[in-house]
């Protein structure tokens, strides 16, 4: 399997870009953190520590404490690619994070972003 360049990027480089994208659209860094923690199982403290480390994006996802099984409900396009059609599980998880931040930036309510069941 081909190792994608994005896997080697430092999470510390990507994280501020994700936050900036959401903040430009009126969302908060706390909401981005909530989405990342929901997706990966990291705690706020572990996320903050990782955002200041040299860990790669690939290793960030490979080392995630508990990937949320509800992430399989994330569908739609990101960068012109349908998330649900991505075969590489690691790339799919990375694109799921992109999709969550996109949904935040587009103003979706947090309950919908986090795929919480509606009563």
mmCIF file of C-alpha atoms in Angstrom:
data_model
loop_
_atom_site.group_PDB
_atom_site.id
_atom_site.type_symbol
_atom_site.label_atom_id
_atom_site.label_comp_id
_atom_site.label_asym_id
_atom_site.label_seq_id
_atom_site.Cartn_x
_atom_site.Cartn_y
_atom_site.Cartn_z
ATOM 1 C CA UNK A 1 0.000 0.000 0.000
ATOM 2 C CA UNK A 2 1.308 3.438 -0.944
ATOM 3 C CA UNK A 3 2.161 5.644 2.030
ATOM 4 C CA UNK A 4 0.382 8.953 1.519
ATOM 5 C CA UNK A 5 2.300 12.204 2.162
ATOM 6 C CA UNK A 6 -0.493 13.437 4.411
ATOM 7 C CA UNK A 7 0.277 10.618 6.870
ATOM 8 C CA UNK A 8 3.731 12.107 7.503
ATOM 9 C CA UNK A 9 2.492 15.653 8.118
ATOM 10 C CA UNK A 10 2.759 16.721 11.736
ATOM 11 C CA UNK A 11 -0.564 16.907 13.562
ATOM 12 C CA UNK A 12 0.730 20.167 15.064
ATOM 13 C CA UNK A 13 0.731 21.638 11.527
ATOM 14 C CA UNK A 14 -2.746 20.433 10.613
ATOM 15 C CA UNK A 15 -4.564 21.151 13.871
ATOM 16 C CA UNK A 16 -4.303 24.985 13.754
ATOM 17 C CA UNK A 17 -5.586 24.931 10.166
ATOM 18 C CA UNK A 18 -8.655 22.933 11.218
ATOM 19 C CA UNK A 19 -9.329 25.343 14.084
ATOM 20 C CA UNK A 20 -8.811 28.410 11.884
ATOM 21 C CA UNK A 21 -11.247 27.090 9.288
ATOM 22 C CA UNK A 22 -13.980 26.677 11.895
ATOM 23 C CA UNK A 23 -13.242 29.939 13.722
ATOM 24 C CA UNK A 24 -13.426 31.935 10.450
ATOM 25 C CA UNK A 25 -17.009 30.711 10.143
ATOM 26 C CA UNK A 26 -18.015 31.627 13.702
ATOM 27 C CA UNK A 27 -17.342 28.330 15.472
ATOM 28 C CA UNK A 28 -14.934 27.803 18.362
ATOM 29 C CA UNK A 29 -11.740 25.877 18.945
ATOM 30 C CA UNK A 30 -13.602 24.042 21.733
ATOM 31 C CA UNK A 31 -16.120 22.757 19.178
ATOM 32 C CA UNK A 32 -13.314 21.525 16.914
ATOM 33 C CA UNK A 33 -11.729 19.807 19.913
ATOM 34 C CA UNK A 34 -15.050 18.200 20.819
ATOM 35 C CA UNK A 35 -15.390 16.832 17.287
ATOM 36 C CA UNK A 36 -11.808 15.503 17.272
ATOM 37 C CA UNK A 37 -12.255 13.880 20.691
ATOM 38 C CA UNK A 38 -15.583 12.365 19.603
ATOM 39 C CA UNK A 39 -13.969 10.902 16.494
ATOM 40 C CA UNK A 40 -10.750 9.603 18.057
ATOM 41 C CA UNK A 41 -11.377 9.010 21.753
ATOM 42 C CA UNK A 42 -8.603 11.387 22.816
ATOM 43 C CA UNK A 43 -9.247 13.470 25.948
ATOM 44 C CA UNK A 44 -8.957 17.256 25.799
ATOM 45 C CA UNK A 45 -5.671 17.021 27.700
ATOM 46 C CA UNK A 46 -4.205 14.356 25.391
ATOM 47 C CA UNK A 47 -5.345 16.327 22.345
ATOM 48 C CA UNK A 48 -3.662 19.506 23.626
ATOM 49 C CA UNK A 49 -0.444 17.602 24.351
ATOM 50 C CA UNK A 50 -0.484 15.983 20.909
ATOM 51 C CA UNK A 51 -1.121 19.340 19.209
ATOM 52 C CA UNK A 52 2.201 20.520 20.669
ATOM 53 C CA UNK A 53 4.198 17.401 19.801
ATOM 54 C CA UNK A 54 5.943 16.088 16.706
ATOM 55 C CA UNK A 55 3.510 13.205 16.167
ATOM 56 C CA UNK A 56 2.502 12.683 12.544
ATOM 57 C CA UNK A 57 -1.100 12.823 11.397
ATOM 58 C CA UNK A 58 -0.927 9.132 10.522
ATOM 59 C CA UNK A 59 0.380 8.236 13.982
ATOM 60 C CA UNK A 60 -2.222 10.486 15.603
ATOM 61 C CA UNK A 61 -4.959 8.357 14.049
ATOM 62 C CA UNK A 62 -3.114 5.028 14.418
ATOM 63 C CA UNK A 63 -2.662 5.757 18.127
ATOM 64 C CA UNK A 64 -6.209 6.978 18.722
ATOM 65 C CA UNK A 65 -7.548 5.514 21.965
ATOM 66 C CA UNK A 66 -10.999 4.607 20.628
ATOM 67 C CA UNK A 67 -12.143 5.508 17.140
ATOM 68 C CA UNK A 68 -15.871 6.185 17.316
ATOM 69 C CA UNK A 69 -17.857 3.485 15.494
ATOM 70 C CA UNK A 70 -20.452 6.134 14.566
ATOM 71 C CA UNK A 71 -17.856 7.637 12.200
ATOM 72 C CA UNK A 72 -19.152 5.199 9.611
ATOM 73 C CA UNK A 73 -22.261 7.414 9.456
ATOM 74 C CA UNK A 74 -20.136 10.253 8.060
ATOM 75 C CA UNK A 75 -20.958 10.575 4.391
ATOM 76 C CA UNK A 76 -20.590 13.177 1.695
ATOM 77 C CA UNK A 77 -17.791 14.727 -0.289
ATOM 78 C CA UNK A 78 -14.586 16.319 0.862
ATOM 79 C CA UNK A 79 -12.144 17.656 -1.724
ATOM 80 C CA UNK A 80 -14.330 16.099 -4.406
ATOM 81 C CA UNK A 81 -14.068 12.585 -2.957
ATOM 82 C CA UNK A 82 -16.954 10.702 -1.345
ATOM 83 C CA UNK A 83 -15.871 9.834 2.199
ATOM 84 C CA UNK A 84 -17.842 6.584 2.238
ATOM 85 C CA UNK A 85 -16.008 5.354 -0.891
ATOM 86 C CA UNK A 86 -12.473 5.733 0.494
ATOM 87 C CA UNK A 87 -11.035 2.227 0.838
ATOM 88 C CA UNK A 88 -7.929 2.974 2.940
ATOM 89 C CA UNK A 89 -9.203 3.061 6.560
ATOM 90 C CA UNK A 90 -6.552 5.560 7.704
ATOM 91 C CA UNK A 91 -7.284 7.965 4.841
ATOM 92 C CA UNK A 92 -11.014 7.565 5.471
ATOM 93 C CA UNK A 93 -10.540 8.545 9.131
ATOM 94 C CA UNK A 94 -8.497 11.593 8.139
ATOM 95 C CA UNK A 95 -11.185 12.634 5.635
ATOM 96 C CA UNK A 96 -13.860 12.062 8.288
ATOM 97 C CA UNK A 97 -12.097 14.651 10.437
ATOM 98 C CA UNK A 98 -12.035 17.042 7.464
ATOM 99 C CA UNK A 99 -15.749 16.432 6.945
ATOM 100 C CA UNK A 100 -16.578 17.084 10.615
ATOM 101 C CA UNK A 101 -14.738 20.415 10.522
ATOM 102 C CA UNK A 102 -16.456 21.286 7.208
ATOM 103 C CA UNK A 103 -19.836 20.603 8.786
ATOM 104 C CA UNK A 104 -18.955 22.812 11.746
ATOM 105 C CA UNK A 105 -17.846 25.586 9.411
ATOM 106 C CA UNK A 106 -21.106 25.296 7.487
ATOM 107 C CA UNK A 107 -23.061 25.921 10.684
ATOM 108 C CA UNK A 108 -24.451 22.446 11.360
ATOM 109 C CA UNK A 109 -25.599 21.970 14.960
ATOM 110 C CA UNK A 110 -23.129 20.055 17.118
ATOM 111 C CA UNK A 111 -25.612 17.206 17.704
ATOM 112 C CA UNK A 112 -25.772 16.571 13.958
ATOM 113 C CA UNK A 113 -22.013 16.905 13.498
ATOM 114 C CA UNK A 114 -21.474 14.290 16.215
ATOM 115 C CA UNK A 115 -24.174 12.001 14.792
ATOM 116 C CA UNK A 116 -26.168 11.999 18.022
ATOM 117 C CA UNK A 117 -29.489 10.223 17.752
ATOM 118 C CA UNK A 118 -32.474 12.519 17.758
ATOM 119 C CA UNK A 119 -35.320 11.607 20.163
#
